[in-house]
PDB file of C-alpha atoms and ligand atoms in Angstrom:
ATOM      1  CA  UNK A1318      -9.108   5.680   3.134  1.00 60.00           C
ATOM      2  CA  UNK A1319      -7.518   3.385   0.554  1.00 68.00           C
ATOM      3  CA  UNK A1320      -5.356   3.988  -2.557  1.00 73.00           C
ATOM      4  CA  UNK A1321      -7.528   3.253  -5.446  1.00 78.00           C
ATOM      5  CA  UNK A1322      -7.029   2.740  -9.275  1.00 83.00           C
ATOM      6  CA  UNK A1323      -8.083   5.712 -11.093  1.00 89.00           C
ATOM      7  CA  UNK A1324      -8.298   6.023 -14.834  1.00 91.00           C
ATOM      8  CA  UNK A1325      -8.802   9.252 -16.861  1.00 92.00           C
ATOM      9  CA  UNK A1326     -12.273   8.810 -18.983  1.00 91.00           C
ATOM     10  CA  UNK A1327     -10.739  10.868 -21.907  1.00 93.00           C
ATOM     11  CA  UNK A1328      -7.294   9.178 -22.469  1.00 94.00           C
ATOM     12  CA  UNK A1329      -7.179   6.162 -20.418  1.00 91.00           C
ATOM     13  CA  UNK A1330      -4.329   7.278 -18.358  1.00 92.00           C
ATOM     14  CA  UNK A1331      -4.237   5.241 -15.016  1.00 89.00           C
ATOM     15  CA  UNK A1332      -3.168   6.430 -11.529  1.00 88.00           C
ATOM     16  CA  UNK A1333      -2.949   4.658  -8.116  1.00 84.00           C
ATOM     17  CA  UNK A1334      -3.622   7.176  -5.152  1.00 82.00           C
ATOM     18  CA  UNK A1335      -6.018   8.050  -2.584  1.00 78.00           C
ATOM     19  CA  UNK A1336      -7.682  10.620  -4.860  1.00 82.00           C
ATOM     20  CA  UNK A1337      -7.915  10.943  -8.527  1.00 86.00           C
ATOM     21  CA  UNK A1338      -5.219  13.486  -9.784  1.00 88.00           C
ATOM     22  CA  UNK A1339      -6.317  17.350 -10.103  1.00 87.00           C
ATOM     23  CA  UNK A1340      -5.549  17.183 -13.702  1.00 91.00           C
ATOM     24  CA  UNK A1341      -4.627  14.235 -16.199  1.00 92.00           C
ATOM     25  CA  UNK A1342      -0.824  14.316 -16.417  1.00 91.00           C
ATOM     26  CA  UNK A1343      -1.321  12.923 -20.111  1.00 93.00           C
ATOM     27  CA  UNK A1344      -4.440  14.835 -21.679  1.00 94.00           C
ATOM     28  CA  UNK A1345      -4.894  17.682 -19.035  1.00 92.00           C
ATOM     29  CA  UNK A1346      -8.617  16.937 -18.350  1.00 91.00           C
ATOM     30  CA  UNK A1347     -10.036  17.674 -14.979  1.00 89.00           C
ATOM     31  CA  UNK A1348     -10.357  15.408 -11.666  1.00 88.00           C
ATOM     32  CA  UNK A1349     -14.208  14.771 -12.328  1.00 84.00           C
ATOM     33  CA  UNK A1350     -13.084  13.074 -15.687  1.00 88.00           C
ATOM     34  CA  UNK A1351     -11.369  10.171 -13.670  1.00 86.00           C
ATOM     35  CA  UNK A1352     -13.567   7.010 -12.722  1.00 85.00           C
ATOM     36  CA  UNK A1353     -12.406   4.416 -10.153  1.00 82.00           C
ATOM     37  CA  UNK A1354     -11.701   1.005 -11.548  1.00 79.00           C
ATOM     38  CA  UNK A1355     -12.685  -0.420  -8.016  1.00 72.00           C
ATOM     39  CA  UNK A1356     -16.107  -0.880  -7.238  1.00 62.00           C
ATOM     40  CA  UNK A1357     -16.389   2.152  -4.972  1.00 62.00           C
ATOM     41  CA  UNK A1358     -15.639   5.753  -5.675  1.00 61.00           C
ATOM     42  CA  UNK A1359     -16.690   8.971  -4.004  1.00 64.00           C
ATOM     43  CA  UNK A1360     -19.923  10.451  -4.617  1.00 69.00           C
ATOM     44  CA  UNK A1361     -19.175  12.905  -7.714  1.00 67.00           C
ATOM     45  CA  UNK A1362     -20.816  15.839  -6.731  1.00 73.00           C
ATOM     46  CA  UNK A1363     -19.019  15.935  -3.129  1.00 77.00           C
ATOM     47  CA  UNK A1364     -15.695  14.900  -4.232  1.00 75.00           C
ATOM     48  CA  UNK A1365     -13.800  18.200  -3.423  1.00 80.00           C
ATOM     49  CA  UNK A1366     -15.058  18.544   0.130  1.00 84.00           C
ATOM     50  CA  UNK A1367     -14.377  14.710   0.665  1.00 80.00           C
ATOM     51  CA  UNK A1368     -10.975  15.139  -0.643  1.00 78.00           C
ATOM     52  CA  UNK A1369     -10.044  18.128   1.496  1.00 81.00           C
ATOM     53  CA  UNK A1370     -10.982  16.372   4.769  1.00 84.00           C
ATOM     54  CA  UNK A1371      -9.675  12.751   3.983  1.00 79.00           C
ATOM     55  CA  UNK A1372      -6.403  14.553   3.035  1.00 80.00           C
ATOM     56  CA  UNK A1373      -6.095  15.429   7.103  1.00 87.00           C
ATOM     57  CA  UNK A1374      -5.899  11.834   8.030  1.00 91.00           C
ATOM     58  CA  UNK A1375      -2.359  10.950   8.537  1.00 95.00           C
ATOM     59  CA  UNK A1376      -0.602   7.432   7.379  1.00 96.00           C
ATOM     60  CA  UNK A1377       2.741   6.016   7.000  1.00 97.00           C
ATOM     61  CA  UNK A1378       3.817   3.939   4.034  1.00 98.00           C
ATOM     62  CA  UNK A1379       4.994   0.388   4.296  1.00 98.00           C
ATOM     63  CA  UNK A1380       6.315  -2.727   1.967  1.00 98.00           C
ATOM     64  CA  UNK A1381       3.869  -5.268   2.886  1.00 98.00           C
ATOM     65  CA  UNK A1382       5.207  -8.478   1.855  1.00 98.00           C
ATOM     66  CA  UNK A1383       4.459 -12.265   2.141  1.00 98.00           C
ATOM     67  CA  UNK A1384       5.385 -15.851   0.743  1.00 98.00           C
ATOM     68  CA  UNK A1385       3.818 -18.565  -0.970  1.00 98.00           C
ATOM     69  CA  UNK A1386       6.089 -21.591  -0.685  1.00 96.00           C
ATOM     70  CA  UNK A1387       9.506 -20.483  -2.048  1.00 96.00           C
ATOM     71  CA  UNK A1388       7.924 -17.302  -4.051  1.00 98.00           C
ATOM     72  CA  UNK A1389       8.079 -14.150  -2.248  1.00 98.00           C
ATOM     73  CA  UNK A1390       6.045 -10.772  -3.213  1.00 98.00           C
ATOM     74  CA  UNK A1391       5.355  -7.278  -1.660  1.00 98.00           C
ATOM     75  CA  UNK A1392       3.420  -4.205  -2.442  1.00 98.00           C
ATOM     76  CA  UNK A1393       3.342  -0.810  -1.098  1.00 98.00           C
ATOM     77  CA  UNK A1394       0.474  -0.141   1.659  1.00 98.00           C
ATOM     78  CA  UNK A1395      -0.719   2.598   3.688  1.00 96.00           C
ATOM     79  CA  UNK A1396      -3.398   1.181   5.415  1.00 97.00           C
ATOM     80  CA  UNK A1397      -1.509  -0.409   8.105  1.00 98.00           C
ATOM     81  CA  UNK A1398      -2.103   0.586  11.895  1.00 96.00           C
ATOM     82  CA  UNK A1399      -2.053  -0.893  15.563  1.00 96.00           C
ATOM     83  CA  UNK A1400      -5.268  -2.384  16.716  1.00 95.00           C
ATOM     84  CA  UNK A1401      -4.544  -3.831  20.173  1.00 95.00           C
ATOM     85  CA  UNK A1402      -1.673  -3.600  22.576  1.00 94.00           C
ATOM     86  CA  UNK A1403      -2.156  -6.717  24.451  1.00 92.00           C
ATOM     87  CA  UNK A1404      -1.238  -8.598  22.657  1.00 93.00           C
ATOM     88  CA  UNK A1405       0.036  -6.445  20.133  1.00 95.00           C
ATOM     89  CA  UNK A1406      -1.917  -6.624  16.957  1.00 97.00           C
ATOM     90  CA  UNK A1407      -1.917  -4.739  13.508  1.00 98.00           C
ATOM     91  CA  UNK A1408      -4.442  -4.466  10.756  1.00 98.00           C
ATOM     92  CA  UNK A1409      -3.782  -4.004   7.060  1.00 98.00           C
ATOM     93  CA  UNK A1410      -5.962  -3.284   4.080  1.00 97.00           C
ATOM     94  CA  UNK A1411      -5.356  -5.226   0.931  1.00 97.00           C
ATOM     95  CA  UNK A1412      -6.908  -5.249  -2.498  1.00 95.00           C
ATOM     96  CA  UNK A1413      -8.522  -8.513  -3.381  1.00 94.00           C
ATOM     97  CA  UNK A1414      -6.860  -8.308  -6.831  1.00 94.00           C
ATOM     98  CA  UNK A1415      -3.155  -8.012  -5.424  1.00 97.00           C
ATOM     99  CA  UNK A1416      -0.514 -10.850  -5.732  1.00 98.00           C
ATOM    100  CA  UNK A1417       0.336 -10.059  -2.290  1.00 98.00           C
ATOM    101  CA  UNK A1418      -3.293 -10.564  -1.040  1.00 98.00           C
ATOM    102  CA  UNK A1419      -3.048 -14.127  -2.597  1.00 98.00           C
ATOM    103  CA  UNK A1420       0.103 -14.864  -0.759  1.00 98.00           C
ATOM    104  CA  UNK A1421      -1.180 -13.737   2.581  1.00 98.00           C
ATOM    105  CA  UNK A1422      -4.310 -15.870   2.340  1.00 98.00           C
ATOM    106  CA  UNK A1423      -1.953 -18.746   1.388  1.00 98.00           C
ATOM    107  CA  UNK A1424       0.571 -18.580   4.020  1.00 98.00           C
ATOM    108  CA  UNK A1425      -1.349 -16.643   6.729  1.00 98.00           C
ATOM    109  CA  UNK A1426       1.706 -14.349   7.363  1.00 98.00           C
ATOM    110  CA  UNK A1427       3.082 -10.874   6.340  1.00 98.00           C
ATOM    111  CA  UNK A1428       5.704  -8.581   7.164  1.00 98.00           C
ATOM    112  CA  UNK A1429       5.526  -4.891   6.963  1.00 98.00           C
ATOM    113  CA  UNK A1430       8.904  -2.854   6.245  1.00 98.00           C
ATOM    114  CA  UNK A1431       8.515   0.683   7.532  1.00 98.00           C
ATOM    115  CA  UNK A1432       9.911   2.710   4.670  1.00 98.00           C
ATOM    116  CA  UNK A1433      12.311   5.535   5.351  1.00 98.00           C
ATOM    117  CA  UNK A1434      11.975   9.298   3.638  1.00 97.00           C
ATOM    118  CA  UNK A1435      14.471   8.154   1.027  1.00 96.00           C
ATOM    119  CA  UNK A1436      12.524   4.919  -0.295  1.00 97.00           C
ATOM    120  CA  UNK A1437      10.648   6.765  -3.044  1.00 96.00           C
ATOM    121  CA  UNK A1438      12.124   4.222  -5.421  1.00 96.00           C
ATOM    122  CA  UNK A1439      10.911   1.309  -3.479  1.00 98.00           C
ATOM    123  CA  UNK A1440       7.331   3.080  -3.770  1.00 97.00           C
ATOM    124  CA  UNK A1441       7.661   3.265  -7.455  1.00 96.00           C
ATOM    125  CA  UNK A1442       8.830  -0.318  -7.683  1.00 97.00           C
ATOM    126  CA  UNK A1443       6.432  -2.223  -5.430  1.00 98.00           C
ATOM    127  CA  UNK A1444       3.404   0.205  -5.614  1.00 97.00           C
ATOM    128  CA  UNK A1445       2.148   0.649  -9.062  1.00 95.00           C
ATOM    129  CA  UNK A1446       2.733  -2.594 -10.737  1.00 95.00           C
ATOM    130  CA  UNK A1447       2.085  -6.543  -9.733  1.00 97.00           C
ATOM    131  CA  UNK A1448       4.263  -9.184  -8.876  1.00 98.00           C
ATOM    132  CA  UNK A1449       2.388 -10.943 -11.535  1.00 97.00           C
ATOM    133  CA  UNK A1450       4.217  -9.130 -14.141  1.00 97.00           C
ATOM    134  CA  UNK A1451       7.765  -8.989 -13.036  1.00 97.00           C
ATOM    135  CA  UNK A1452       9.945 -10.409 -10.088  1.00 97.00           C
ATOM    136  CA  UNK A1453       9.876  -7.290  -7.661  1.00 98.00           C
ATOM    137  CA  UNK A1454      12.675  -8.493  -5.391  1.00 98.00           C
ATOM    138  CA  UNK A1455      14.969  -9.019  -8.111  1.00 96.00           C
ATOM    139  CA  UNK A1456      18.176  -7.108  -7.629  1.00 94.00           C
ATOM    140  CA  UNK A1457      16.686  -5.538  -4.293  1.00 96.00           C
ATOM    141  CA  UNK A1458      18.706  -6.260  -1.317  1.00 96.00           C
ATOM    142  CA  UNK A1459      16.535  -8.024   1.546  1.00 97.00           C
ATOM    143  CA  UNK A1460      16.690 -10.248   4.427  1.00 97.00           C
ATOM    144  CA  UNK A1461      14.273 -13.031   5.396  1.00 98.00           C
ATOM    145  CA  UNK A1462      12.357 -12.740   8.490  1.00 97.00           C
ATOM    146  CA  UNK A1463      11.343 -15.713  10.656  1.00 97.00           C
ATOM    147  CA  UNK A1464       7.976 -15.883   9.129  1.00 98.00           C
ATOM    148  CA  UNK A1465      10.163 -16.504   5.625  1.00 98.00           C
ATOM    149  CA  UNK A1466       8.648 -12.980   4.501  1.00 98.00           C
ATOM    150  CA  UNK A1467      11.390 -10.557   2.655  1.00 98.00           C
ATOM    151  CA  UNK A1468      12.216  -7.347   4.545  1.00 98.00           C
ATOM    152  CA  UNK A1469      14.168  -4.511   3.273  1.00 97.00           C
ATOM    153  CA  UNK A1470      17.272  -3.947   5.702  1.00 93.00           C
ATOM    154  CA  UNK A1471      18.154  -0.570   4.545  1.00 94.00           C
ATOM    155  CA  UNK A1472      14.588   0.908   5.894  1.00 97.00           C
ATOM    156  CA  UNK A1473      13.587   1.943   9.344  1.00 98.00           C
ATOM    157  CA  UNK A1474      12.592  -1.380  10.668  1.00 98.00           C
ATOM    158  CA  UNK A1475       9.894  -4.096  10.424  1.00 98.00           C
ATOM    159  CA  UNK A1476       7.262  -5.977  11.974  1.00 98.00           C
ATOM    160  CA  UNK A1477       6.290  -9.575  11.152  1.00 98.00           C
ATOM    161  CA  UNK A1478       2.581 -10.701  11.827  1.00 98.00           C
ATOM    162  CA  UNK A1479       0.791 -13.996  11.927  1.00 98.00           C
ATOM    163  CA  UNK A1480      -2.813 -13.713  10.477  1.00 98.00           C
ATOM    164  CA  UNK A1481      -5.717 -14.269  12.754  1.00 96.00           C
ATOM    165  CA  UNK A1482      -7.872 -15.948  10.192  1.00 92.00           C
ATOM    166  CA  UNK A1483     -11.135 -15.798  12.248  1.00 93.00           C
ATOM    167  CA  UNK A1484     -10.852 -11.936  12.441  1.00 91.00           C
ATOM    168  CA  UNK A1485     -10.246 -11.571   8.697  1.00 95.00           C
ATOM    169  CA  UNK A1486     -12.899  -9.098   7.215  1.00 95.00           C
ATOM    170  CA  UNK A1487     -14.053  -8.828   3.836  1.00 95.00           C
ATOM    171  CA  UNK A1488     -14.180  -4.945   3.099  1.00 92.00           C
ATOM    172  CA  UNK A1489     -15.610  -5.107  -0.527  1.00 87.00           C
ATOM    173  CA  UNK A1490     -12.485  -4.433  -2.749  1.00 88.00           C
ATOM    174  CA  UNK A1491     -10.228  -5.159  -0.093  1.00 94.00           C
ATOM    175  CA  UNK A1492      -9.680  -7.630   2.854  1.00 97.00           C
ATOM    176  CA  UNK A1493      -8.539  -6.390   6.209  1.00 98.00           C
ATOM    177  CA  UNK A1494      -6.227  -8.655   7.747  1.00 98.00           C
ATOM    178  CA  UNK A1495      -5.376  -8.577  11.281  1.00 98.00           C
ATOM    179  CA  UNK A1496      -2.263 -10.133  12.499  1.00 97.00           C
ATOM    180  CA  UNK A1497      -0.623 -10.871  15.832  1.00 97.00           C
ATOM    181  CA  UNK A1498       3.094  -9.396  16.060  1.00 97.00           C
ATOM    182  CA  UNK A1499       5.491 -12.456  16.115  1.00 97.00           C
ATOM    183  CA  UNK A1500       8.794 -10.568  15.458  1.00 96.00           C
ATOM    184  CA  UNK A1501      10.129  -7.230  14.529  1.00 97.00           C
ATOM    185  CA  UNK A1502      13.395  -4.899  14.708  1.00 97.00           C
ATOM    186  CA  UNK A1503      14.346  -1.219  14.699  1.00 97.00           C
ATOM    187  CA  UNK A1504      17.031  -1.361  11.717  1.00 97.00           C
ATOM    188  CA  UNK A1505      18.240   2.164  10.859  1.00 97.00           C
ATOM    189  CA  UNK A1506      17.634   5.604  12.737  1.00 97.00           C
ATOM    190  CA  UNK A1507      15.971   7.409   9.881  1.00 97.00           C
ATOM    191  CA  UNK A1508      12.754   9.223   9.317  1.00 98.00           C
ATOM    192  CA  UNK A1509       9.900   7.116   8.360  1.00 98.00           C
ATOM    193  CA  UNK A1510       8.142   8.049   5.314  1.00 97.00           C
ATOM    194  CA  UNK A1511       4.466   9.280   5.693  1.00 96.00           C
ATOM    195  CA  UNK A1512       1.970   9.449   2.651  1.00 93.00           C
ATOM    196  CA  UNK A1513       2.067  13.269   3.058  1.00 92.00           C
ATOM    197  CA  UNK A1514       5.721  13.490   2.558  1.00 94.00           C
ATOM    198  CA  UNK A1515       5.619  10.961  -0.468  1.00 94.00           C
ATOM    199  CA  UNK A1516       2.691  12.949  -2.189  1.00 89.00           C
ATOM    200  CA  UNK A1517       4.739  16.230  -1.555  1.00 90.00           C
ATOM    201  CA  UNK A1518       7.913  14.852  -2.963  1.00 93.00           C
ATOM    202  CA  UNK A1519       6.784  12.248  -5.551  1.00 88.00           C
ATOM    203  CA  UNK A1520       6.804  14.473  -8.619  1.00 82.00           C
ATOM    204  CA  UNK A1521      10.023  16.444  -7.851  1.00 78.00           C
TER     205      UNK A1521
HETATM  206  C1  FMN B 707       1.208   5.367  -2.138  1.00 81.32           C
HETATM  207  C2  FMN B 707       0.629   3.867  -2.296  1.00 81.32           C
HETATM  208  C3  FMN B 707      -0.357   3.457  -1.228  1.00 81.32           C
HETATM  209  C4  FMN B 707      -0.973   2.194  -1.519  1.00 81.32           C
HETATM  210  N1  FMN B 707      -1.751   1.630  -0.484  1.00 81.32           N
HETATM  211  C5  FMN B 707      -2.440   0.510  -0.831  1.00 81.32           C
HETATM  212  C6  FMN B 707      -2.941  -0.047   0.450  1.00 81.32           C
HETATM  213  O1  FMN B 707      -3.061   0.179   1.655  1.00 81.32           O
HETATM  214  N2  FMN B 707      -3.738  -1.413   0.256  1.00 81.32           N
HETATM  215  C7  FMN B 707      -3.630  -1.869  -0.964  1.00 81.32           C
HETATM  216  O2  FMN B 707      -4.209  -2.966  -1.320  1.00 81.32           O
HETATM  217  N3  FMN B 707      -3.045  -1.349  -2.241  1.00 81.32           N
HETATM  218  C8  FMN B 707      -2.070  -0.048  -2.056  1.00 81.32           C
HETATM  219  N4  FMN B 707      -1.438   0.354  -3.095  1.00 81.32           N
HETATM  220  C9  FMN B 707      -1.588  -0.223  -4.381  1.00 81.32           C
HETATM  221  C10 FMN B 707      -0.634  -1.574  -4.267  1.00 81.32           C
HETATM  222  O3  FMN B 707       0.793  -1.284  -3.855  1.00 81.32           O
HETATM  223  C11 FMN B 707      -0.366  -1.906  -5.978  1.00 81.32           C
HETATM  224  O4  FMN B 707      -1.649  -2.092  -6.372  1.00 81.32           O
HETATM  225  C12 FMN B 707       0.626  -2.787  -6.029  1.00 81.32           C
HETATM  226  O5  FMN B 707       0.995  -3.173  -7.363  1.00 81.32           O
HETATM  227  C13 FMN B 707       0.082  -4.448  -5.808  1.00 81.32           C
HETATM  228  O6  FMN B 707       1.075  -5.335  -6.000  1.00 81.32           O
HETATM  229  P1  FMN B 707       1.174  -7.055  -6.133  1.00 81.32           P
HETATM  230  O7  FMN B 707      -0.069  -7.409  -7.099  1.00 81.32           O
HETATM  231  O8  FMN B 707       2.277  -7.439  -6.400  1.00 81.32           O
HETATM  232  O9  FMN B 707       0.612  -7.553  -4.780  1.00 81.32           O
HETATM  233  C14 FMN B 707      -0.737   1.327  -2.805  1.00 81.32           C
HETATM  234  C15 FMN B 707       0.173   2.011  -3.738  1.00 81.32           C
HETATM  235  C16 FMN B 707       0.730   3.173  -3.544  1.00 81.32           C
HETATM  236  C17 FMN B 707       1.463   3.925  -4.491  1.00 81.32           C
END
């Protein structure tokens, strides 16, 4: 399940989330008035059942970053998981439209910073607007990994991956990149942020 771009059919309010909001925070209209801007969305007559079952699937939250020459960018990603252990490889699902997608295609590398529970500000900064519109890493402290990707040093830790190009999958709106892990480190003994935790605290 991948976060989608939802737009309220009544007032145009836009939200990025796994599911459309229960009520539009701007005009109050119900979930059924939200449409996905992506090509795929839930069948409308089954939406409540599907949301209930999909909410039982657990995710973490990560800052996936990449490079294009001397340019850097990153985005929030919940769709990261380990695929194999020998050699250790990881998959990420990244929307075709994202600037981070372009950078991963060009450089063939990505890093994933594992966010901590206090990183809600990072999710807001990196998860809702594109690096095409503003410089996301400006005034954010980061270190540069061996792959050249930016990494947040106040987070739980990070992995760096080299994309296996022959195993890249076009999944419609998103690309699934599979990468062999080429580096990584545990940085701080703090609790990793789950998607469920973020959903609970994001409006408080
Ligand atoms: C909680 C959350 C989870 C997200 N998960 C993903 C994801 O797994 N894959 C994806 O492509 N976009 C995901 N997004 C959306 C991107 O982070 C967002 O579209 C971002 O602005 C893209 O930035 P860019 O164009 O600078 O790369 C998520 C956003 C949030 C808030």
